[in-house]
Tab-separated table of C-alpha atoms in Angstrom:
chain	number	residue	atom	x	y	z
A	1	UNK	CA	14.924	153.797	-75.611
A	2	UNK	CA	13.685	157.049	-73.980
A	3	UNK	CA	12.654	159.940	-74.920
A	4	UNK	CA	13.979	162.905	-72.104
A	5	UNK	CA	12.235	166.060	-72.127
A	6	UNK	CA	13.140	169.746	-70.384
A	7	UNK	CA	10.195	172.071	-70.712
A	8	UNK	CA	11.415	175.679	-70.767
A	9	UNK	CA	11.450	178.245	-73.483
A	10	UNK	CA	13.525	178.974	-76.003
A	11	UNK	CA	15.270	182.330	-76.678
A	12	UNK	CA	18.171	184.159	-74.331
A	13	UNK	CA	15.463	186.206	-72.813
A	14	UNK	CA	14.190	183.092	-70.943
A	15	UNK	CA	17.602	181.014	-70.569
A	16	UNK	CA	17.550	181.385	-66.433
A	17	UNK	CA	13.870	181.605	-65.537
A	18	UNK	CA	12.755	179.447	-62.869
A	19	UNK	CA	9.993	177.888	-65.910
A	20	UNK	CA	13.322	176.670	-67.670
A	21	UNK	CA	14.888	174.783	-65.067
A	22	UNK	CA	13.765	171.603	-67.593
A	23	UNK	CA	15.946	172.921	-70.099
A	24	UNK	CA	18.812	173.716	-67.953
A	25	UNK	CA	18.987	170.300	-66.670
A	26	UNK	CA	19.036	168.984	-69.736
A	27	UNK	CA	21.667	171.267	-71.002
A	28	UNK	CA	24.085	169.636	-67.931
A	29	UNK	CA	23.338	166.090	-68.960
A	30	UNK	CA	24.667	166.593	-72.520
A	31	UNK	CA	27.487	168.217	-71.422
A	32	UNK	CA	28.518	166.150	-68.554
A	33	UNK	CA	27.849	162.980	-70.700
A	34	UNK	CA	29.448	163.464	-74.070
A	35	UNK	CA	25.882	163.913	-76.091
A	36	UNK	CA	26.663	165.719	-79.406
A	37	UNK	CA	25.538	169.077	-80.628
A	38	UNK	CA	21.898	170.176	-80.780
A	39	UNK	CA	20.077	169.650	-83.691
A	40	UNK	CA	16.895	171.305	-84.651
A	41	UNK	CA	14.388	168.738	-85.429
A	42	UNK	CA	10.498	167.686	-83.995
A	43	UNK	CA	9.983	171.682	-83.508
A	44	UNK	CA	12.985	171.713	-80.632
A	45	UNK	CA	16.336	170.812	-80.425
A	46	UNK	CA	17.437	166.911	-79.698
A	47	UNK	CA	20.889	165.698	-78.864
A	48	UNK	CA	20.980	161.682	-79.406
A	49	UNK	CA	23.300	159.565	-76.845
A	50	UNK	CA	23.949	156.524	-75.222
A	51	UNK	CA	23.989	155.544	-71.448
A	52	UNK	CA	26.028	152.166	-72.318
A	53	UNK	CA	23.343	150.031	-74.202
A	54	UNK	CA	20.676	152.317	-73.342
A	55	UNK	CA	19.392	154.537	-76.153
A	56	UNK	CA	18.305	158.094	-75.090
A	57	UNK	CA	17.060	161.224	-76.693
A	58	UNK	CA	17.306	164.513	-75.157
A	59	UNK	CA	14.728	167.122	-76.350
A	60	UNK	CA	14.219	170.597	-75.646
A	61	UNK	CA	10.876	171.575	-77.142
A	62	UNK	CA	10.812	175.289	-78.791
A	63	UNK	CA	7.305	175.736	-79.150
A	64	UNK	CA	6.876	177.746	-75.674
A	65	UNK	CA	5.641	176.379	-73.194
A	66	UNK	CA	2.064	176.493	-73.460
A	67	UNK	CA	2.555	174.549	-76.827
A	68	UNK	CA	5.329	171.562	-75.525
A	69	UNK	CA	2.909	168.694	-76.533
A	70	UNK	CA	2.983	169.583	-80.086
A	71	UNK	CA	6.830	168.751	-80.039
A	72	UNK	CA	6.908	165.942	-77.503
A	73	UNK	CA	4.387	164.704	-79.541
A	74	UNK	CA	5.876	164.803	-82.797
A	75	UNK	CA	8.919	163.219	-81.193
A	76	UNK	CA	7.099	160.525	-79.878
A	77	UNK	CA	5.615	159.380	-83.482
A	78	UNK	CA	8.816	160.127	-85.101
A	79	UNK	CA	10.576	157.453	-82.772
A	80	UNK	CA	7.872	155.174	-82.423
A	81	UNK	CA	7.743	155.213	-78.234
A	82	UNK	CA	4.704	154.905	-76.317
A	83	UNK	CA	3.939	157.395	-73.156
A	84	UNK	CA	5.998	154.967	-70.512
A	85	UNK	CA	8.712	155.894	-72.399
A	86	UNK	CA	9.011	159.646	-71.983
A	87	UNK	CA	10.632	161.365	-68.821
A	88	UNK	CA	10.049	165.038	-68.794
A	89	UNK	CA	11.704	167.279	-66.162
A	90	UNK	CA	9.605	170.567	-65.506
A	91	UNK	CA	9.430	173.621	-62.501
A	92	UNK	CA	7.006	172.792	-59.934
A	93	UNK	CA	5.531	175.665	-58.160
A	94	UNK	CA	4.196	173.290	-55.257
A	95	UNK	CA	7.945	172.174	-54.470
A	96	UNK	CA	10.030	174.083	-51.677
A	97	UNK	CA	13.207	175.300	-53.922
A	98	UNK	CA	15.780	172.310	-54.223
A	99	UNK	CA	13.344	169.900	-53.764
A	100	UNK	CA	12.943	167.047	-56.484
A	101	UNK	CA	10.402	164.299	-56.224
A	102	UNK	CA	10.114	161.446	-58.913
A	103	UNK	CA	6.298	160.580	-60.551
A	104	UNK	CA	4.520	158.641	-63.013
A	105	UNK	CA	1.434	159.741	-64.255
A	106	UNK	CA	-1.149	162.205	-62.732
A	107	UNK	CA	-2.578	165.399	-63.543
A	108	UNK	CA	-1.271	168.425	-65.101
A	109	UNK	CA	-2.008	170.485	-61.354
A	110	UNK	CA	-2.253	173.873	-63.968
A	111	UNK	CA	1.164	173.647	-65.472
A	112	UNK	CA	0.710	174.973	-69.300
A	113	UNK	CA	3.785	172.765	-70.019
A	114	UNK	CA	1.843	169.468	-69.220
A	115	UNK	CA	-1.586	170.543	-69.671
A	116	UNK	CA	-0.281	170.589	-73.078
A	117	UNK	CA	1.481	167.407	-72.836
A	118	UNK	CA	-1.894	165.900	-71.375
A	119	UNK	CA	-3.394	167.020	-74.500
A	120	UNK	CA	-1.602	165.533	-77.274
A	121	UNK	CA	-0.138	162.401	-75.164
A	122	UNK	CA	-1.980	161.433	-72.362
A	123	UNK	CA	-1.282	161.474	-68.491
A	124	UNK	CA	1.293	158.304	-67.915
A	125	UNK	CA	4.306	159.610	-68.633
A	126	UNK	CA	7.335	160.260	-65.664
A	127	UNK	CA	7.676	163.472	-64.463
A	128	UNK	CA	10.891	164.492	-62.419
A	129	UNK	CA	9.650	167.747	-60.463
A	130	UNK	CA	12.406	170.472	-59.950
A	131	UNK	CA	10.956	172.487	-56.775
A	132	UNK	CA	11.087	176.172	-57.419
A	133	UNK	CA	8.702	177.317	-54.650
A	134	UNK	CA	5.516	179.085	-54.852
A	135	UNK	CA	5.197	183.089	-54.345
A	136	UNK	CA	2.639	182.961	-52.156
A	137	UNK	CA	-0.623	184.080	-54.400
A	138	UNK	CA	-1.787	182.155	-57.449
A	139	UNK	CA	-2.047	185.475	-59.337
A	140	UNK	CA	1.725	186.103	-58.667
A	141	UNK	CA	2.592	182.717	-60.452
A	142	UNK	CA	2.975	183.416	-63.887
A	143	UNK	CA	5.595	186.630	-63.256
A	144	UNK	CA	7.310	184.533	-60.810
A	145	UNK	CA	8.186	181.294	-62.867
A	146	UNK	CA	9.002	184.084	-65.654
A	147	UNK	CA	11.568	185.833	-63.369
A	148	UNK	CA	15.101	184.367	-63.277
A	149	UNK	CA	16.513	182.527	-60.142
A	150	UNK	CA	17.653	185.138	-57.300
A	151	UNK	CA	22.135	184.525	-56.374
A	152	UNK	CA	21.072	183.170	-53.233
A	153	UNK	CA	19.555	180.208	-55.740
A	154	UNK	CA	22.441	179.210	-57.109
A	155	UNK	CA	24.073	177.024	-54.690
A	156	UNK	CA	21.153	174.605	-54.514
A	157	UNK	CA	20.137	175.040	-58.208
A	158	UNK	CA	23.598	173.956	-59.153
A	159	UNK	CA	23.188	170.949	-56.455
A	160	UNK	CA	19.991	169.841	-58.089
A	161	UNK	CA	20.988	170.324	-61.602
A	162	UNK	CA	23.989	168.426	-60.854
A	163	UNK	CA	22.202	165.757	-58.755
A	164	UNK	CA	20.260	165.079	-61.986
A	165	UNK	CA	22.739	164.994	-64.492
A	166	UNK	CA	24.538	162.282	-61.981
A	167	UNK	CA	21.241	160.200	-61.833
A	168	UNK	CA	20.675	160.292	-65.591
A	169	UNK	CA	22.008	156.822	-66.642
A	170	UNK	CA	18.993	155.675	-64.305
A	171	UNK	CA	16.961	157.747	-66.380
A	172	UNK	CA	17.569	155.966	-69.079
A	173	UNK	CA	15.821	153.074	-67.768
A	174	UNK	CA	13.058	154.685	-66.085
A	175	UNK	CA	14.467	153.899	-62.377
A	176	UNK	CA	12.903	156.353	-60.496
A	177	UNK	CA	14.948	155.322	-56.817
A	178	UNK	CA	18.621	155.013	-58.171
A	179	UNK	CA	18.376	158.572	-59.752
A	180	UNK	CA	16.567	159.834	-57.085
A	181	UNK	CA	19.127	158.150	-54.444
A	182	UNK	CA	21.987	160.185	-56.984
A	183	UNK	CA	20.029	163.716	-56.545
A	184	UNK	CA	19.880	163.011	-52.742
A	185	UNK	CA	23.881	162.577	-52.816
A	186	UNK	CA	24.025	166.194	-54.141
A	187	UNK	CA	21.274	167.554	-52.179
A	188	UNK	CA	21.663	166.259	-49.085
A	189	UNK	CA	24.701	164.254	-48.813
A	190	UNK	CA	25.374	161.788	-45.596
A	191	UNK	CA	27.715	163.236	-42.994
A	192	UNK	CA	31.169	161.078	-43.280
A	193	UNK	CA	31.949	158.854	-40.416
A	194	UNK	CA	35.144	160.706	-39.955
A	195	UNK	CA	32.681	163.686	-38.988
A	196	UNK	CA	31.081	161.451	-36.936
A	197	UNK	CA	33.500	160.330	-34.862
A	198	UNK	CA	35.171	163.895	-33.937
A	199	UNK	CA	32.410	164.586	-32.998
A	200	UNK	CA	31.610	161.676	-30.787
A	201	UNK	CA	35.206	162.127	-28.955
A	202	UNK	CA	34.314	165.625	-28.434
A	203	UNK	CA	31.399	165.151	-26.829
A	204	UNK	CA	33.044	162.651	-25.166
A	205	UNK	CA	35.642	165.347	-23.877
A	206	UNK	CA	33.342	168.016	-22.918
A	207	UNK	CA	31.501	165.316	-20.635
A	208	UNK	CA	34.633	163.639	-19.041
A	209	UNK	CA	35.964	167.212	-18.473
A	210	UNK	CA	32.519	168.101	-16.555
A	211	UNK	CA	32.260	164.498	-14.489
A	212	UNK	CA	35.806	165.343	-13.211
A	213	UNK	CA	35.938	166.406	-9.783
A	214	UNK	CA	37.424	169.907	-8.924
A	215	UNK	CA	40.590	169.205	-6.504
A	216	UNK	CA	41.921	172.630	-6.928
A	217	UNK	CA	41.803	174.618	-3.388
A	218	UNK	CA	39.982	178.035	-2.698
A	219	UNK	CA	43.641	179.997	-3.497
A	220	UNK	CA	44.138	178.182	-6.810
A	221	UNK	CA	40.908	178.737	-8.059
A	222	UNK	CA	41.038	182.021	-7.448
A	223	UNK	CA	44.567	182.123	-9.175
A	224	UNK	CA	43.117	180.622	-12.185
A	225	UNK	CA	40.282	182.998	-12.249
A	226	UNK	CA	42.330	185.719	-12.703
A	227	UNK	CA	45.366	184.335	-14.719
């Protein structure tokens, strides 16, 4: 079984804030996989599902942020799970925007969300870490997580949050590559051969077209000039 956290917080007023890009991620999962409704319980909201034979619990912790170990916490006791068992999703400031990177363990690099985690839980849990970019100045950090994403986000937000929901059955059983090789196939998805190959017999074209030899004479190039 695990235990699959979004940090973000709770309220309208926060919904599309680049700090709850946890929660919206989690949000996609249940709906793209048939999880039921949300249910308030372990001071957040859990939806309870099944990846095949592979238990999972989705929790959205509605504490705020700064408090998200006092729910993951409770969660964890509730369902008996040790650290390894817990995936939590989060915005990382230290990301370029789009980028997601797969990690077990570490520190808390100043995140309130996992600072508090660190507290109540310990460091060796899995993070996935949802690149929102960094605005330049320490001091402008906590306005910008706080602000929600720009329009010109939304393409690649949607490809990530996607990307994740697509991976989640790999979640499920903590393998890190498969879901990240299933956020790659959003994010950056291989060029099809058909592509390829155009593009191969158009080079192909341009080149034969320059290695032919010009037979025309002086009057017909002219003509052609001016046709």
């Amino acid at each position: 079984m695990k235990l699959i956290v979004g940090l973000g917080n709770p309220g309208a007023k926060y919904a599309r804030n680049r700090h709850n890009i946890g929660f919206m991620v989690l949000d996609r999962i249940a709906a793209d996989h048939g999880f039921p409704a949300w249910k308030s319980k372990h001071q957040g909201v859990v939806s309870e599902g099944r990846f095949g034979s592979d238990r999972v619990v989705l929790l959205k912790p509605e504490t705020y942020m700064n408090k998200s170990g006092d729910s993951v916490g409770a969660a964890m006791r509730f369902y008996k799970l040790e650290p390894e068992d817990i995936i939590v999703l989060h915005d990382e400031i230290d990301l370029a925007p789009g980028k997601v990177r797969w990690k077990v363990g570490g520190g808390h690099a100043g995140h309130n969300g996992l600072r508090s985690l660190h507290a109540h839980i310990g460091p060796d849990y899995a993070r996935v870490r949802l690149g929102v970019g960094h605005p330049g100045h320490k001091d402008a950090v906590p306005g910008y997580v706080l602000r929600d994403f720009p329009k010109a986000d939304e393409a690649w937000l949607d490809d990530v949050i996607r990307g994740c929901s697509d991976g989640a059955s790999h979640l499920a059983i903590g393998d890190g590559s498969k879901f990240m090789n299933a956020v790659a196939l959003r994010t950056a998805p291989p060029r099809s051969s058909t592509s390829k190959e155009k593009q191969k017999k158009s080079n192909a074209s341009e080149q034969e077209s320059q290695d032919k030899p010009d037979t025309r004479s002086p009057l017909q190039k002219l003509m052609d000039r001016f046709s």
